[in-house]
Coordinates of C-alpha atoms in Angstrom, one line a residue:
M1 CA 20.8 -22.5 85.9
R2 CA 23.8 -20.7 84.1
E3 CA 22.7 -22.2 80.6
C4 CA 19.3 -21.3 81.2
K5 CA 20.2 -17.7 82.0
Q6 CA 22.4 -17.6 78.7
S7 CA 19.5 -19.2 76.7
L8 CA 17.2 -16.7 77.9
L9 CA 19.7 -13.6 77.3
F10 CA 20.1 -14.9 73.7
V11 CA 16.3 -15.1 73.4
M12 CA 16.0 -11.7 74.7
L13 CA 18.8 -10.3 72.3
V14 CA 17.1 -12.1 69.2
M15 CA 13.6 -10.4 70.3
V16 CA 15.4 -6.7 70.6
G17 CA 17.1 -7.3 67.3
L18 CA 14.0 -8.3 65.6
G19 CA 11.7 -5.5 67.2
W20 CA 15.0 -3.1 65.9
L21 CA 14.6 -4.5 62.4
D22 CA 11.0 -4.5 62.4
A23 CA 10.9 -0.6 63.7
A24 CA 13.3 0.3 60.6
R25 CA 11.2 -1.4 58.4
N26 CA 8.3 0.5 59.6
E27 CA 10.0 3.6 59.7
A28 CA 11.2 3.4 56.1
W29 CA 7.6 2.4 55.1
A30 CA 6.3 5.6 56.9
Q31 CA 8.4 7.5 55.1
R32 CA 7.6 6.3 51.8
R33 CA 3.7 6.3 52.4
A34 CA 4.5 9.8 53.6
L35 CA 6.7 11.1 50.4
R36 CA 3.8 9.5 48.4
D37 CA 0.9 11.2 50.5
S38 CA 2.9 14.5 50.2
S39 CA 2.9 14.5 46.1
Q40 CA -0.9 13.4 46.5
V41 CA -1.5 16.8 48.6
R42 CA 0.3 18.8 46.1
A43 CA -1.6 17.6 43.3
R44 CA -5.0 17.0 44.6
K45 CA -5.0 19.2 47.8
V46 CA -6.4 16.3 49.7
V47 CA -4.8 15.9 53.5
E48 CA -4.5 12.4 54.4
T49 CA -3.7 10.9 57.9
R50 CA -2.3 7.5 58.8
P51 CA -2.0 5.8 61.9
R52 CA 1.5 4.9 63.3
R53 CA 2.1 1.0 63.2
S54 CA 3.2 -0.1 67.0
T55 CA 6.7 -1.3 67.0
A56 CA 6.4 -3.5 70.2
T57 CA 5.7 -6.6 68.0
R58 CA 7.7 -9.9 68.5
R59 CA 7.9 -10.7 64.6
P60 CA 7.6 -9.1 61.3
A61 CA 4.0 -8.4 60.3
L62 CA 2.2 -7.1 57.2
P63 CA 1.4 -3.3 57.4
A64 CA -1.9 -2.6 59.0
K65 CA -4.5 -1.7 56.7
P66 CA -4.8 2.2 56.3
A67 CA -7.7 4.0 57.6
A68 CA -10.8 5.1 55.5
M69 CA -9.6 7.7 52.9
P70 CA -10.7 9.3 49.7
K71 CA -10.8 6.6 46.8
D72 CA -8.3 6.8 44.1
F73 CA -10.7 4.5 42.1
E74 CA -14.2 4.3 41.5
P75 CA -16.2 1.8 39.1
V76 CA -17.9 3.5 36.2
T77 CA -20.3 1.6 34.6
D78 CA -20.2 3.4 31.4
R79 CA -16.9 5.5 31.0
W80 CA -17.9 7.0 27.5
Q81 CA -21.2 8.5 29.0
S82 CA -20.5 9.0 32.7
I83 CA -17.4 11.2 32.2
K84 CA -17.8 14.4 30.6
P85 CA -14.7 16.2 29.4
P86 CA -13.8 19.4 31.3
P87 CA -15.0 22.6 30.0
Y88 CA -12.0 24.2 29.2
E89 CA -11.0 25.7 25.4
L90 CA -8.8 22.6 24.4
N91 CA -12.0 20.2 24.5
V92 CA -14.4 21.6 21.8
K93 CA -17.7 20.3 21.3
G94 CA -17.6 17.7 18.6
R95 CA -20.2 18.0 15.7
W96 CA -20.7 15.0 12.9
Y97 CA -19.0 16.7 10.3
D98 CA -16.0 17.9 12.0
P99 CA -13.4 15.1 11.8
Y100 CA -10.7 16.9 14.1
N101 CA -12.6 16.9 17.5
Q102 CA -14.8 14.6 19.4
N103 CA -17.0 12.5 16.7
K104 CA -18.6 9.3 16.7
L105 CA -18.0 8.7 13.0
K106 CA -14.3 8.9 13.5
G107 CA -14.1 6.0 16.6
D108 CA -13.6 8.8 19.3
R109 CA -16.8 7.5 20.9
P110 CA -18.8 4.1 20.7
L111 CA -21.2 4.0 18.2
F112 CA -23.4 1.6 20.7
G113 CA -22.5 0.1 23.9
Q114 CA -18.8 0.7 25.3
N115 CA -16.4 -1.1 22.9
T116 CA -18.3 -0.9 19.6
F117 CA -16.9 1.9 17.5
L118 CA -17.2 3.3 13.8
I119 CA -14.6 5.0 11.6
F120 CA -16.0 6.5 8.5
T121 CA -13.7 7.7 5.7
A122 CA -15.1 9.6 2.6
S123 CA -12.4 10.3 -0.1
A124 CA -13.1 12.1 -3.5
D125 CA -10.1 11.6 -6.2
N126 CA -10.5 14.0 -8.8
F127 CA -8.1 13.8 -11.9
I128 CA -7.7 15.5 -15.0
E129 CA -5.1 15.1 -18.0
A130 CA -4.3 16.3 -21.3
A131 CA -1.9 14.1 -23.6
R132 CA -0.1 13.3 -26.6
L133 CA 0.3 9.4 -27.3
P134 CA 0.7 7.4 -30.2
T135 CA -2.9 6.5 -31.5
P136 CA -3.7 3.7 -34.1
S137 CA -6.2 5.4 -36.5
G138 CA -8.1 2.2 -36.9
V139 CA -10.2 1.1 -40.1
S140 CA -11.8 4.4 -40.1
T141 CA -9.9 7.9 -39.7
A142 CA -12.1 10.2 -37.8
N143 CA -10.2 13.1 -40.1
A144 CA -10.0 13.2 -44.0
Q145 CA -6.8 12.9 -45.4
S146 CA -5.4 11.0 -42.7
Q147 CA -3.6 8.2 -44.5
N148 CA -1.0 7.6 -41.7
F149 CA -1.3 4.1 -39.5
F150 CA -0.9 6.2 -36.2
G151 CA -3.2 9.1 -36.3
A152 CA -3.5 12.2 -34.3
G153 CA -2.3 11.4 -30.6
D154 CA -4.0 14.4 -28.7
R155 CA -6.3 13.2 -26.0
T156 CA -8.3 14.6 -22.7
L157 CA -9.0 12.4 -19.7
A158 CA -11.2 13.2 -16.6
S159 CA -11.9 10.8 -13.9
E160 CA -13.6 11.2 -10.7
T161 CA -13.9 8.3 -7.9
L162 CA -15.8 8.9 -4.9
R163 CA -15.0 6.0 -1.9
L164 CA -16.9 5.5 1.2
T165 CA -15.3 3.3 4.0
F166 CA -17.2 2.0 7.0
D167 CA -15.1 0.5 9.5
L168 CA -17.0 -1.3 12.4
Y169 CA -15.1 -2.9 15.0
H170 CA -15.4 -4.3 18.7
G171 CA -12.7 -4.3 21.4
D172 CA -10.3 -1.8 23.2
T173 CA -9.2 1.6 21.2
A174 CA -5.6 1.2 22.0
F175 CA -2.9 -1.2 23.4
R176 CA -4.2 -4.7 21.8
P177 CA -5.7 -5.8 18.8
R178 CA -9.3 -5.4 17.9
D179 CA -11.8 -8.6 18.9
W180 CA -13.6 -8.1 15.2
E181 CA -13.6 -5.6 12.5
L182 CA -16.1 -5.3 9.6
R183 CA -14.9 -3.1 6.6
V184 CA -17.1 -2.2 4.0
T185 CA -16.0 0.4 1.0
P186 CA -18.6 1.2 -1.9
A187 CA -17.2 3.4 -4.7
F188 CA -18.4 5.4 -7.4
N189 CA -16.6 6.3 -10.7
F190 CA -17.3 8.8 -13.6
N191 CA -14.9 9.2 -16.3
Y192 CA -14.6 10.9 -19.5
L193 CA -12.4 10.5 -22.5
D194 CA -12.0 12.7 -25.9
L195 CA -9.6 11.5 -28.5
R196 CA -8.9 12.5 -32.4
E197 CA -9.2 9.1 -34.0
S198 CA -11.9 6.4 -34.3
N199 CA -11.7 2.8 -32.9
V200 CA -10.2 3.8 -29.7
A201 CA -12.7 5.1 -27.4
R202 CA -15.3 2.5 -28.6
I203 CA -14.7 -0.5 -31.1
S204 CA -17.4 0.8 -34.0
P205 CA -16.2 3.4 -36.1
R206 CA -19.7 4.8 -36.1
N207 CA -19.5 6.0 -32.5
R208 CA -17.9 9.2 -31.9
T209 CA -14.3 9.7 -30.7
D210 CA -15.3 10.8 -27.1
R211 CA -16.6 8.5 -24.5
S212 CA -18.1 8.7 -21.0
D213 CA -18.8 6.2 -18.3
R214 CA -19.7 5.6 -14.8
Q215 CA -19.4 2.4 -12.4
L216 CA -20.8 1.7 -9.0
A217 CA -18.5 -1.1 -7.1
L218 CA -18.0 -2.8 -4.0
Q219 CA -14.1 -2.5 -3.4
E220 CA -14.1 -4.1 0.0
L221 CA -15.8 -6.4 1.7
S222 CA -14.1 -8.3 4.8
L223 CA -14.3 -9.3 8.2
E224 CA -11.7 -10.0 10.5
K225 CA -11.7 -12.1 13.6
H226 CA -9.1 -11.8 16.6
L227 CA -8.2 -15.7 17.2
L228 CA -5.5 -15.6 19.9
N229 CA -2.4 -13.8 21.2
L230 CA 1.0 -15.4 21.1
S231 CA 2.7 -13.5 23.9
D232 CA 1.9 -11.1 26.6
R233 CA 3.1 -8.2 24.0
Y234 CA 0.1 -9.2 21.9
D235 CA 1.8 -10.7 19.1
F236 CA -1.4 -12.4 17.6
I237 CA -3.0 -14.1 14.9
S238 CA -6.2 -13.1 13.1
F239 CA -8.3 -14.0 10.1
K240 CA -9.6 -11.6 7.9
A241 CA -12.1 -13.0 5.1
G242 CA -9.7 -15.1 3.4
I243 CA -6.7 -13.6 4.4
Q244 CA -4.6 -14.9 7.9
R245 CA -2.1 -12.5 9.2
G246 CA 0.0 -11.9 12.3
N247 CA 3.1 -11.3 14.0
F248 CA 5.4 -12.9 16.7
H249 CA 8.8 -12.1 18.6
S250 CA 7.4 -8.6 19.7
N251 CA 6.3 -7.5 16.1
H252 CA 9.9 -8.0 14.4
Y253 CA 8.1 -10.6 12.3
Q254 CA 5.0 -10.2 10.4
Y255 CA 3.4 -12.5 7.9
N256 CA 0.3 -12.8 5.8
L257 CA -1.2 -16.2 4.4
A258 CA -3.8 -14.9 1.7
Y259 CA -5.9 -16.4 -1.2
F260 CA -7.7 -14.0 -3.8
Y261 CA -10.5 -15.2 -5.9
Q262 CA -10.1 -12.3 -8.3
L263 CA -13.0 -10.1 -9.4
E264 CA -13.5 -8.8 -13.1
K265 CA -12.3 -5.2 -13.3
D266 CA -14.3 -2.4 -15.0
T267 CA -12.9 -1.6 -18.2
N268 CA -12.5 2.2 -17.9
S269 CA -12.6 2.9 -14.2
E270 CA -10.8 -0.1 -13.2
L271 CA -13.3 -0.9 -10.2
N272 CA -14.5 -4.0 -9.0
T273 CA -17.5 -5.5 -11.1
V274 CA -19.9 -6.9 -8.3
F275 CA -20.2 -10.6 -8.1
D276 CA -18.4 -11.1 -11.7
D277 CA -15.5 -13.5 -11.1
R278 CA -12.3 -13.2 -13.3
N279 CA -11.6 -16.9 -13.3
Q280 CA -8.1 -16.2 -11.7
Q281 CA -6.8 -17.4 -8.2
V282 CA -4.0 -15.8 -6.3
Y283 CA -2.1 -17.5 -3.4
L284 CA 0.1 -15.5 -1.3
V285 CA 2.7 -15.9 1.5
N286 CA 4.9 -13.5 2.8
L287 CA 7.2 -12.8 5.8
Y288 CA 8.4 -9.5 7.0
R289 CA 11.7 -8.9 9.4
Q290 CA 12.4 -5.7 11.0
D291 CA 15.9 -4.7 11.7
F292 CA 17.1 -7.6 9.6
L293 CA 20.9 -7.8 10.1
T294 CA 21.1 -4.0 11.0
L295 CA 19.0 -1.5 12.6
G296 CA 16.4 0.7 10.3
Y297 CA 16.4 -2.2 7.3
T298 CA 12.9 -4.2 6.9
A299 CA 13.3 -7.2 4.6
Q300 CA 10.4 -9.3 2.9
W301 CA 10.4 -12.6 1.5
S302 CA 7.2 -13.6 -0.5
L303 CA 5.7 -16.3 -2.7
H304 CA 3.3 -15.8 -5.1
Y305 CA 1.4 -18.3 -7.1
N306 CA -1.0 -17.3 -9.8
V307 CA -3.6 -19.3 -11.7
D308 CA -5.0 -17.5 -14.6
R309 CA -7.4 -20.0 -16.5
A310 CA -8.5 -19.9 -20.2
S311 CA -11.3 -17.8 -21.0
I312 CA -12.9 -15.4 -23.8
Y313 CA -13.9 -12.1 -22.8
V314 CA -14.6 -8.8 -24.6
D315 CA -14.4 -5.6 -22.7
T316 CA -17.2 -3.1 -22.3
N317 CA -15.8 -0.8 -25.0
G318 CA -16.1 -3.9 -27.5
F319 CA -12.4 -4.8 -27.6
P320 CA -11.5 -8.5 -27.4
T321 CA -9.2 -8.8 -24.1
R322 CA -9.0 -12.5 -23.4
P323 CA -7.3 -13.8 -25.5
A324 CA -5.3 -10.8 -26.5
L325 CA -5.1 -9.9 -30.5
I326 CA -1.7 -10.9 -30.6
G327 CA -0.3 -14.1 -32.4
T328 CA -2.4 -16.9 -32.5
A329 CA -5.6 -15.8 -30.5
T330 CA -6.3 -19.1 -28.8
P331 CA -7.6 -19.3 -24.9
H332 CA -4.6 -20.4 -22.8
T333 CA -4.1 -21.0 -19.3
V334 CA -0.9 -19.3 -17.2
R335 CA 0.4 -20.8 -14.1
A336 CA 3.2 -18.8 -12.6
F337 CA 5.2 -19.1 -9.3
Y338 CA 7.0 -15.9 -7.9
L339 CA 9.5 -15.8 -5.6
G340 CA 10.7 -12.5 -4.2
W341 CA 12.9 -10.7 -1.8
T342 CA 12.4 -6.9 -1.3
G343 CA 13.8 -4.2 1.3
D344 CA 13.4 -0.9 2.5
G345 CA 15.3 1.1 4.9
H346 CA 18.6 2.8 5.4
L347 CA 22.4 1.8 6.0
G348 CA 23.7 4.7 7.7
R349 CA 23.0 7.9 5.8
W350 CA 22.0 6.0 2.7
N351 CA 18.3 5.0 2.3
I352 CA 17.8 1.8 0.2
N353 CA 14.8 0.4 -1.7
H354 CA 15.2 -3.1 -3.7
A355 CA 13.3 -6.1 -5.1
F356 CA 14.1 -9.2 -6.8
Y357 CA 11.6 -11.8 -8.1
Q358 CA 11.9 -14.8 -10.0
V359 CA 9.0 -16.3 -11.8
V360 CA 8.7 -19.9 -13.1
G361 CA 6.0 -21.9 -14.4
S362 CA 4.2 -22.3 -17.5
D363 CA 1.8 -20.9 -20.2
S364 CA -0.4 -23.7 -22.2
R365 CA -0.1 -21.9 -25.4
N366 CA 1.5 -18.4 -25.4
Q367 CA 0.1 -16.4 -28.4
L368 CA 3.4 -15.1 -29.4
A369 CA 5.5 -18.2 -29.3
G370 CA 2.5 -20.1 -30.9
R371 CA 3.2 -23.0 -28.5
R372 CA 3.4 -24.2 -25.0
V373 CA 6.3 -22.3 -23.0
R374 CA 7.9 -22.6 -19.8
I375 CA 8.4 -19.8 -18.0
N376 CA 11.8 -18.3 -16.5
A377 CA 11.9 -14.8 -16.1
Q378 CA 13.6 -12.1 -13.5
M379 CA 12.8 -8.6 -12.3
A380 CA 15.3 -6.7 -10.3
A381 CA 15.1 -2.9 -9.0
L382 CA 17.5 -1.0 -6.6
E383 CA 17.1 2.7 -5.4
L384 CA 19.6 4.6 -3.3
S385 CA 19.0 8.2 -1.7
I386 CA 20.8 10.4 0.5
D387 CA 18.9 13.4 2.3
Q388 CA 20.9 16.7 2.6
D389 CA 18.5 18.9 5.0
W390 CA 15.1 19.6 2.9
K391 CA 16.7 17.8 -0.4
R392 CA 17.1 14.1 -1.3
Y393 CA 19.0 13.0 -4.2
K394 CA 18.0 9.4 -5.6
A395 CA 19.8 7.1 -8.4
S396 CA 17.8 4.0 -9.2
V397 CA 18.0 1.1 -11.8
F398 CA 15.3 -1.3 -13.2
Y399 CA 15.6 -4.5 -15.2
S400 CA 12.9 -6.9 -16.4
S401 CA 14.2 -9.7 -18.7
G402 CA 13.2 -9.9 -21.9
D403 CA 12.8 -13.1 -24.2
A404 CA 15.6 -13.2 -27.0
K405 CA 14.1 -16.3 -28.5
P406 CA 10.5 -16.4 -29.1
F407 CA 10.3 -19.8 -30.4
D408 CA 12.3 -21.7 -28.1
G409 CA 9.9 -22.9 -25.9
V410 CA 10.8 -20.9 -23.0
G411 CA 9.1 -17.6 -21.7
R412 CA 12.0 -15.1 -20.4
G413 CA 10.0 -11.8 -20.5
F414 CA 9.0 -10.9 -17.1
D415 CA 5.4 -10.0 -16.5
A416 CA 3.5 -9.3 -13.3
I417 CA 0.1 -10.2 -11.9
V418 CA -1.0 -6.7 -11.3
D419 CA 1.6 -3.9 -10.9
Q420 CA 1.5 -0.3 -9.8
P421 CA 5.2 0.6 -8.9
F422 CA 6.1 4.1 -7.4
F423 CA 9.4 3.7 -8.5
A424 CA 11.7 5.6 -11.0
G425 CA 9.4 8.8 -10.8
G426 CA 6.1 6.9 -10.5
P427 CA 3.2 9.4 -11.7
F428 CA 5.9 11.6 -12.5
S429 CA 7.5 9.5 -15.4
F430 CA 5.9 9.5 -18.9
W431 CA 6.5 6.1 -19.2
N432 CA 5.1 4.8 -15.9
L433 CA 2.0 6.9 -16.0
Q434 CA 0.8 6.4 -19.5
G435 CA -0.6 3.3 -21.5
I436 CA 0.9 3.2 -25.1
R437 CA -1.1 1.3 -27.5
L438 CA 0.3 -0.9 -30.1
L439 CA -1.8 -3.2 -32.8
G440 CA -4.5 -4.5 -30.0
V441 CA -2.5 -4.7 -27.2
N442 CA -0.2 -2.3 -25.1
L443 CA 3.4 -1.9 -25.4
V444 CA 3.1 -0.7 -21.7
N445 CA 0.1 -0.5 -19.5
R446 CA -0.9 2.7 -17.4
Q447 CA 1.0 2.8 -14.2
S448 CA 3.3 0.1 -14.9
L449 CA 7.2 -0.2 -16.1
L450 CA 6.6 -3.6 -18.1
P451 CA 6.8 -3.6 -21.8
N452 CA 4.6 -6.9 -21.8
L453 CA 2.4 -6.6 -25.0
R454 CA -0.5 -7.2 -22.8
S455 CA -4.0 -6.4 -23.9
S456 CA -4.8 -4.8 -20.3
K457 CA -3.1 -4.9 -16.9
T458 CA -6.4 -5.5 -14.9
Q459 CA -8.6 -7.8 -17.6
G460 CA -5.6 -9.1 -19.6
Q461 CA -3.3 -12.4 -19.1
P462 CA 0.3 -12.3 -18.4
N463 CA 2.6 -12.4 -21.3
F464 CA 6.0 -13.9 -20.8
V465 CA 7.2 -13.4 -24.4
N466 CA 8.1 -10.1 -24.6
P467 CA 11.1 -7.5 -25.0
G468 CA 11.8 -6.8 -21.3
L469 CA 13.3 -3.3 -20.3
L470 CA 16.5 -1.5 -18.5
L471 CA 15.9 1.9 -17.0
F472 CA 18.2 4.1 -15.5
N473 CA 17.0 6.9 -13.2
L474 CA 17.9 10.3 -11.3
A475 CA 15.6 12.3 -9.3
W476 CA 15.8 15.3 -6.9
E477 CA 13.0 15.9 -4.1
A478 CA 12.8 18.9 -2.3
E479 CA 10.6 19.7 0.8
W480 CA 10.5 23.6 0.3
T481 CA 7.7 24.0 3.2
P482 CA 5.9 21.6 5.4
K483 CA 2.9 21.9 2.8
L484 CA 4.9 21.9 -0.6
R485 CA 6.9 19.1 -2.0
S486 CA 8.5 18.8 -5.5
V487 CA 9.9 16.2 -7.8
L488 CA 12.1 16.4 -10.7
N489 CA 12.7 13.1 -12.4
A490 CA 14.6 12.1 -15.5
N491 CA 14.9 8.2 -16.9
Y492 CA 16.8 6.8 -19.6
L493 CA 14.9 3.5 -21.2
R494 CA 16.1 0.7 -23.5
F495 CA 14.3 -2.5 -24.2
A496 CA 16.3 -5.6 -23.0
T497 CA 15.9 -7.2 -26.5
T498 CA 13.5 -6.4 -29.5
A499 CA 13.2 -9.9 -31.0
P500 CA 9.3 -10.2 -29.4
L501 CA 8.6 -7.0 -31.3
Q502 CA 10.2 -7.9 -34.4
Q503 CA 8.1 -11.0 -34.5
F504 CA 5.0 -9.1 -33.5
L505 CA 5.4 -6.3 -35.9
N506 CA 7.0 -8.1 -38.7
Q507 CA 10.0 -5.8 -39.1
S508 CA 13.5 -6.9 -39.6
T509 CA 15.3 -4.3 -37.4
I510 CA 14.1 -2.6 -34.4
R511 CA 16.7 -0.8 -32.0
N512 CA 16.8 -1.2 -28.4
D513 CA 16.9 2.6 -27.2
I514 CA 13.3 3.8 -26.4
G515 CA 14.1 7.3 -25.0
L516 CA 14.5 10.0 -22.3
D517 CA 11.7 10.3 -20.2
F518 CA 11.6 13.6 -17.7
G519 CA 9.2 15.0 -15.2
L520 CA 8.4 17.6 -12.9
G521 CA 5.7 17.5 -10.1
F522 CA 4.6 19.6 -7.1
I523 CA 2.7 17.9 -4.0
Y524 CA 0.8 20.4 -2.2
R525 CA -0.9 20.0 1.4
P526 CA -2.9 23.2 2.2
F527 CA -3.6 22.0 5.8
L528 CA -0.7 20.2 6.6
N529 CA -2.4 16.8 6.7
N530 CA -3.8 14.3 4.2
N531 CA -7.4 15.8 4.2
A532 CA -6.6 17.7 1.0
I533 CA -3.9 16.7 -1.4
I534 CA -3.2 18.7 -4.5
T535 CA -0.7 17.1 -7.1
I536 CA 0.3 18.6 -10.5
S537 CA 2.9 17.2 -12.8
A538 CA 4.1 17.8 -16.6
T539 CA 5.9 14.9 -18.2
A540 CA 7.7 14.1 -21.5
L541 CA 8.9 11.5 -23.5
R542 CA 12.0 12.3 -26.2
P543 CA 11.6 9.0 -28.5
F544 CA 14.9 7.7 -29.6
G545 CA 15.8 4.9 -32.4
G546 CA 13.6 1.9 -31.1
F547 CA 10.6 3.8 -30.6
I548 CA 11.0 5.9 -33.8
D549 CA 11.3 2.5 -35.5
I550 CA 8.1 1.3 -34.0
Y551 CA 5.8 4.4 -34.3
Q552 CA 7.4 5.8 -37.3
S553 CA 7.6 9.3 -35.6
P554 CA 10.1 11.4 -33.6
Q555 CA 7.5 13.5 -32.3
M556 CA 7.9 14.8 -28.6
L557 CA 5.1 13.1 -26.5
Y558 CA 3.9 14.7 -23.5
S559 CA 1.3 14.6 -20.5
V560 CA -0.1 17.1 -18.0
F561 CA -2.1 16.4 -15.3
A562 CA -3.8 17.8 -12.0
S563 CA -5.0 15.5 -9.3
L564 CA -7.2 16.7 -6.1
V565 CA -7.8 14.2 -3.5
F566 CA -10.3 15.3 -0.5
T567 CA -10.6 13.2 2.3
Y568 CA -13.0 13.1 5.6

């Protein structure tokens, strides 16, 4: 009997303890609910009453369902049309021509349905330039008593390009990749060139020394489909019109697998010619790693394979382009593998930008060597800069290997597939900006650093028997205001070797130094955005020994241009 009483007392103590724990739990729950309710009352001015739960329970129980109260969430069938923005001054009524406020054409509201959007972008790029360049006089001079091989080099160029981009996509507007995306970009270009010599604007000397041209092209036509997610952080894989890209490890790694079947480019505008293939294929694999070895530094490793097959092509101005008019003009096939390592970021206060490429492969019959060559060439670039308040000081070096033995069966002169570097001054460098002509080919192509003796950067084939380049650069950039930035740039240039030039020009001696290249540019954004960008620049090249040996003139070369880009 005594044991039964002790057991009953133990059970009662346990029940009291459980009741006390349950009461304490419910009290804490009530306090949390009260705090939340009081914040809702202050924010929404809604008074909410909740019933107290009974503590006389024998065991812990789930909280009772609260009484009916105003709903925090309501289903909305169409959140874009049913919910109107409040009528206060921050929400200005949108118009189709206004890109800064609510606009269906800028993807702020669905074009149709609830998840299909359109982003329309229009860009007008206006460019005008006056320059003095070495200009071959051709078979007939435009001016009487003009007996020099290189004639009057003054020229004027004007170009305007209008691009319209239609980006139609389906999916959420943020937080995760789009389900699918269709992108179309037609472009129209008009250009005008005025020279002072014949046989340059057009191949026939009967034509005038000026030329106007227009081109309608399709620059982009792609469809991207989201394939799958790799994690709950939306690391993903997608497929885009022959391009497969993605990322993993919370976007620290990004990669691309790409295949390009090149279209022929228009000679004067460099826009695509619609459905006119180039007989060239490019394969690409690259991998990006953010915060590689240290925070703030991004590294990229890439592998390119370029197959440029033998073909015969004459450009729209009548000049033979493939094969180039250099050495033995025989159609040939170039197969080249490019292995590259590039990086961009900062190490402490120092900003760093670098690149290294090794290219190997073969050329079935290099025109300057007159035989099949094995390719083994390199390119290296390094830029260091440091910021001091509103100023940035830069120093950089660029090297592309040259071929000191043109006839040994190895092409050691580096050449690219297609390049457009913003390095060592970019458009604020005379050598980088201008294409300098030399006997049917270019010593250097427009918007390129490589002296590759190539007929055209976009229409010609790579040439791996070339002199190469060594460049040293100093630059100073200043942010005068949030709207105005200036760039002061100076380059010293010299050939890595002059053996290919001596062979090509049949000259016994050509010195290595090219000259001193300097430029000044201003970039102005009047509206503090990229809807209007005005760029003005003046550049010049002071020729040194090697350049004078080639062109037989110490005359200063110059270029002055203005660019106005307007974007909707």
